[in-house]
CSV table of N, CA and C in Angstrom, one decimal:
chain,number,residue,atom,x,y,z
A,247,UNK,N,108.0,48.2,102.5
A,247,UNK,CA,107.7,47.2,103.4
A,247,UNK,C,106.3,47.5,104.0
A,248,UNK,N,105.1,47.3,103.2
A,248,UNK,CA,104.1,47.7,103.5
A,248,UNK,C,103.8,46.3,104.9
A,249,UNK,N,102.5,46.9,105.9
A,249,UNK,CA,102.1,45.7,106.8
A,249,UNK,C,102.8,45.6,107.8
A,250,UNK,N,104.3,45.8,108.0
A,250,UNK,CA,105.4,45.4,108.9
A,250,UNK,C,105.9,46.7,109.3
A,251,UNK,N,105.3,47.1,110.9
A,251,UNK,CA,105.6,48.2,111.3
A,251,UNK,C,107.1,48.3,111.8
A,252,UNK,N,107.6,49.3,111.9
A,252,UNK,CA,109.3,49.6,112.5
A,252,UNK,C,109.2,49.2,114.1
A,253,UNK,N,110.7,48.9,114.0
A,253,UNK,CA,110.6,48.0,115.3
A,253,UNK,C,111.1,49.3,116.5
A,254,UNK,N,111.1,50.0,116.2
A,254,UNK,CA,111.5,51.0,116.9
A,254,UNK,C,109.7,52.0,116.9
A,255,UNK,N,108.6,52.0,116.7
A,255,UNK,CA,107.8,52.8,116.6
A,255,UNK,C,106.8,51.4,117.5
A,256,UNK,N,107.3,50.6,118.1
A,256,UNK,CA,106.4,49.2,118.6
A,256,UNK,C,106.4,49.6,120.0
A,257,UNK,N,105.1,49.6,120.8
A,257,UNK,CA,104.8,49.7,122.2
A,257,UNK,C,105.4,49.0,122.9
A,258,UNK,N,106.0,49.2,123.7
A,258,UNK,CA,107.0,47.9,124.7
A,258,UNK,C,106.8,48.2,126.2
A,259,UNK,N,106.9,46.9,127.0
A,259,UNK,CA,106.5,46.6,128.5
A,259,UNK,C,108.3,46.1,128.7
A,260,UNK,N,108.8,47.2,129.8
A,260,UNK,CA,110.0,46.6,130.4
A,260,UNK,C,109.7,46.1,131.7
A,261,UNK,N,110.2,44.8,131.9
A,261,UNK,CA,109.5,44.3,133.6
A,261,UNK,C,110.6,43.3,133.9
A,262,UNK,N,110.8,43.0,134.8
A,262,UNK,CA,111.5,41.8,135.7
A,262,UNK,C,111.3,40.2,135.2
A,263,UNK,N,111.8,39.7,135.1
A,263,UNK,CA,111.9,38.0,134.5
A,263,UNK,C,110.7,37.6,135.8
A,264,UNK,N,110.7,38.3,136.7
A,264,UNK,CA,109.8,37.8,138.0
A,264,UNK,C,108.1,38.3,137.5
A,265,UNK,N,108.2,39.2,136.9
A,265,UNK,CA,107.0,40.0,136.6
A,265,UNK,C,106.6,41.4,137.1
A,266,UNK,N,107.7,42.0,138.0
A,266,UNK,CA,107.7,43.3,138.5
A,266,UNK,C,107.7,44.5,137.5
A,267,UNK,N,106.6,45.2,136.7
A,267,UNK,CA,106.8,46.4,136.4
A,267,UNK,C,107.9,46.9,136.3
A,268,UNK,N,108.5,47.7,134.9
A,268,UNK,CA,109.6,48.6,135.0
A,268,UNK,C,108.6,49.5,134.8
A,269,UNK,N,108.3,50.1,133.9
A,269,UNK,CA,107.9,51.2,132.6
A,269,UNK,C,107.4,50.3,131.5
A,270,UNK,N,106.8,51.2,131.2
A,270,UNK,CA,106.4,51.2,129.6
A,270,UNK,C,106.7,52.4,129.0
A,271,UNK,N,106.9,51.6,127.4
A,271,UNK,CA,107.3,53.0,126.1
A,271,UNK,C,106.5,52.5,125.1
A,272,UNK,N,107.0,53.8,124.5
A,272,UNK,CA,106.1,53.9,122.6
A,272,UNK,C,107.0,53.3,122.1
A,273,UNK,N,108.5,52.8,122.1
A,273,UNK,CA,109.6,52.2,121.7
A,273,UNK,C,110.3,51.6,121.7
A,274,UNK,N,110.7,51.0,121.2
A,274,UNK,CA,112.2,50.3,121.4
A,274,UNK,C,113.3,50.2,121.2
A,275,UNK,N,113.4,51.5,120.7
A,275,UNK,CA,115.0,51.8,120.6
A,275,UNK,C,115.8,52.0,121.5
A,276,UNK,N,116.9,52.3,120.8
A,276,UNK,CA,118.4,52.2,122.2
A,276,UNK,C,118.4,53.0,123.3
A,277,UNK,N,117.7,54.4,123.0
A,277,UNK,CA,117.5,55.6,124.0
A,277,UNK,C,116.4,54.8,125.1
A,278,UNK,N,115.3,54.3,124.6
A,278,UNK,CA,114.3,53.7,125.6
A,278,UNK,C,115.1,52.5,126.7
A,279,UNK,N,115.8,51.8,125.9
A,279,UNK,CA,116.2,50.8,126.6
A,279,UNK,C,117.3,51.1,127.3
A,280,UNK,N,117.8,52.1,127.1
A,280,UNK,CA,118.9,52.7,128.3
A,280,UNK,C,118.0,53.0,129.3
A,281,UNK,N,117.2,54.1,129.1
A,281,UNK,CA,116.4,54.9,129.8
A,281,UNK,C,115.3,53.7,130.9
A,282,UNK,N,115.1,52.3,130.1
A,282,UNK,CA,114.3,51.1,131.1
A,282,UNK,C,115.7,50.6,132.3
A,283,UNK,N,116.8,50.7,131.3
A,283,UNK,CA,117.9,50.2,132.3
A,283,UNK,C,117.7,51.1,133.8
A,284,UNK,N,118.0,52.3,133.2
A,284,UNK,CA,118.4,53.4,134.9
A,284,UNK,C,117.2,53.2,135.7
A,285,UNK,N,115.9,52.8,134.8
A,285,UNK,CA,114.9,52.8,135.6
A,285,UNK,C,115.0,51.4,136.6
A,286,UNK,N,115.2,50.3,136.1
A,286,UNK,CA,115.4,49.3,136.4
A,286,UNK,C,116.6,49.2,138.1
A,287,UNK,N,117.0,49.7,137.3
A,287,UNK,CA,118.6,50.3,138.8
A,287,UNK,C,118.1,50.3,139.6
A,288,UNK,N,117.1,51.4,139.4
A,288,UNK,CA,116.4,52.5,140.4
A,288,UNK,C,115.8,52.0,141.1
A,289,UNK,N,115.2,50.9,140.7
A,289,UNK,CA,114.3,49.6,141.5
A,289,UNK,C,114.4,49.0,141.9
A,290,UNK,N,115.8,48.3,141.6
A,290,UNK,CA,116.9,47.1,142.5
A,290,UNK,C,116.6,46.2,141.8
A,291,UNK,N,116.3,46.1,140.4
A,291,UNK,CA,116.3,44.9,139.8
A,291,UNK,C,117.4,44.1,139.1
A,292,UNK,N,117.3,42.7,139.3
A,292,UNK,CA,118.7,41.8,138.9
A,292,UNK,C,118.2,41.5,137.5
A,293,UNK,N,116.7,41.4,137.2
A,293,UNK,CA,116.5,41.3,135.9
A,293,UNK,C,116.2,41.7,135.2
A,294,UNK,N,116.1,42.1,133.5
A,294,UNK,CA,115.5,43.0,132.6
A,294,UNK,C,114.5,42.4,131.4
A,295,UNK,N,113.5,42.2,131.1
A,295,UNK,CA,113.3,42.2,129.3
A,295,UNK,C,112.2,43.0,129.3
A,296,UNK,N,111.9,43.1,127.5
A,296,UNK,CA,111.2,43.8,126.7
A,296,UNK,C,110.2,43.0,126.3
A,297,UNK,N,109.0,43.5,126.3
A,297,UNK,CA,108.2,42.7,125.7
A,297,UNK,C,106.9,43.4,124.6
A,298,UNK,N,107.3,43.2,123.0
A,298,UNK,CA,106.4,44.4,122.3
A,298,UNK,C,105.3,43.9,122.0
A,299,UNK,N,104.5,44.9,121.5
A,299,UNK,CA,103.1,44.4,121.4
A,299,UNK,C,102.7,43.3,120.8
A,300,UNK,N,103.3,42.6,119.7
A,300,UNK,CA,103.5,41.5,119.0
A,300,UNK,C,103.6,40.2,120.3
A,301,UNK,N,104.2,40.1,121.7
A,301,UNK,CA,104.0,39.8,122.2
A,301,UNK,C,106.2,39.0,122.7
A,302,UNK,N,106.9,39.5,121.7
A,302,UNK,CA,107.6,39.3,121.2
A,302,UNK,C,108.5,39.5,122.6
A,303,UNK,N,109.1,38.5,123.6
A,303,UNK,CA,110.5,38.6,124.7
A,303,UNK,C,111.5,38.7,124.0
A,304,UNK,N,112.2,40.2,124.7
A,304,UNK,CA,113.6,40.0,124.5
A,304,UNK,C,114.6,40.5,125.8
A,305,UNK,N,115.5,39.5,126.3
A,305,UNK,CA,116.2,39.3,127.7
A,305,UNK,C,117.4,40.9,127.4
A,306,UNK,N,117.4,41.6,128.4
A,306,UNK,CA,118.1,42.7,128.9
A,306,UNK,C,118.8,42.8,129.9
A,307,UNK,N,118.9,41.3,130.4
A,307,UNK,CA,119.4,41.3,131.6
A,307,UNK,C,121.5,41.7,131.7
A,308,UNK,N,121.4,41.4,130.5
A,308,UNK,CA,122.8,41.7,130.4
A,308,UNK,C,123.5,42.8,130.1
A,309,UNK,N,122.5,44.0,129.4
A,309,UNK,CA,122.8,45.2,129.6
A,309,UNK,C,122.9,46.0,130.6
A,310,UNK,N,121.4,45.2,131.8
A,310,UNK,CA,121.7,45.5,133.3
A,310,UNK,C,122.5,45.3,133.9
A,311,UNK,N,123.0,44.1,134.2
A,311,UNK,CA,124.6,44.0,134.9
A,311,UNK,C,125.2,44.4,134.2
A,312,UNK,N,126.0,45.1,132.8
A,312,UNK,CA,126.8,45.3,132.3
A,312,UNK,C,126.8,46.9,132.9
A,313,UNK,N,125.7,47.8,133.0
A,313,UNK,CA,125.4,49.0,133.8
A,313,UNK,C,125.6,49.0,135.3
A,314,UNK,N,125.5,47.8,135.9
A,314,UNK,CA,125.5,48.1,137.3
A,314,UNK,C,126.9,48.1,137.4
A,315,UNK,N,127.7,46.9,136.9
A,315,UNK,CA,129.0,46.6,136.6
A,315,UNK,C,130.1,48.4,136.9
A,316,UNK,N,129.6,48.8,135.4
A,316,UNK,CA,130.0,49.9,135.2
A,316,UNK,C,129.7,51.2,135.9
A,317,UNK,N,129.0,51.3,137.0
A,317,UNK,CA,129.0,52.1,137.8
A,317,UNK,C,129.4,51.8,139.6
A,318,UNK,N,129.8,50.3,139.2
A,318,UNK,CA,130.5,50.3,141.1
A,318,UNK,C,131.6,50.6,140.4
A,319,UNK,N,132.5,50.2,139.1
A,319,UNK,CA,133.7,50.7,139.4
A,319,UNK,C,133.9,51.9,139.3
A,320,UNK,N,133.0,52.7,138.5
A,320,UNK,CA,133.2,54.3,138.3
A,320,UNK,C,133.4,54.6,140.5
A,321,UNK,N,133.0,54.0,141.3
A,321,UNK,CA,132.6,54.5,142.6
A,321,UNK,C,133.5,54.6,143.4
């Protein structure tokens, strides 16, 4: 697959549907996008996506509540 870089080696902007900053990564794999989530927590954010250098949105917001979810009942 010459020309078509791995989608996991692509710069990515995690930020708020509002436009609030999360982080940025070199990645986007599953480890990063956990790691955007806790960040996200950390922040008080209700919303998540990814956005890679391609310019390419992808909505996270449902891994976030699925996370927040799962730590009031751990509480």
């Amino acid at each position: 697959m010459l020309g078509i870089p791995n989608i996991k080696s692509m710069k990515a902007t995690f930020q708020t549907k509002e436009g609030q900053l999360i982080c940025k990564a070199s990645s986007l794999d599953y480890t990063t996008r956990q790691r955007a989530v806790k960040v996200a927590i950390s922040k008080g954010a209700r919303t998540l996506q990814s956005t890679d250098e391609r310019g390419r949105v992808q909505d996270l917001t449902h891994i976030l509540q699925g996370r927040v979810l799962t730590i009031r009942h751990s509480l």
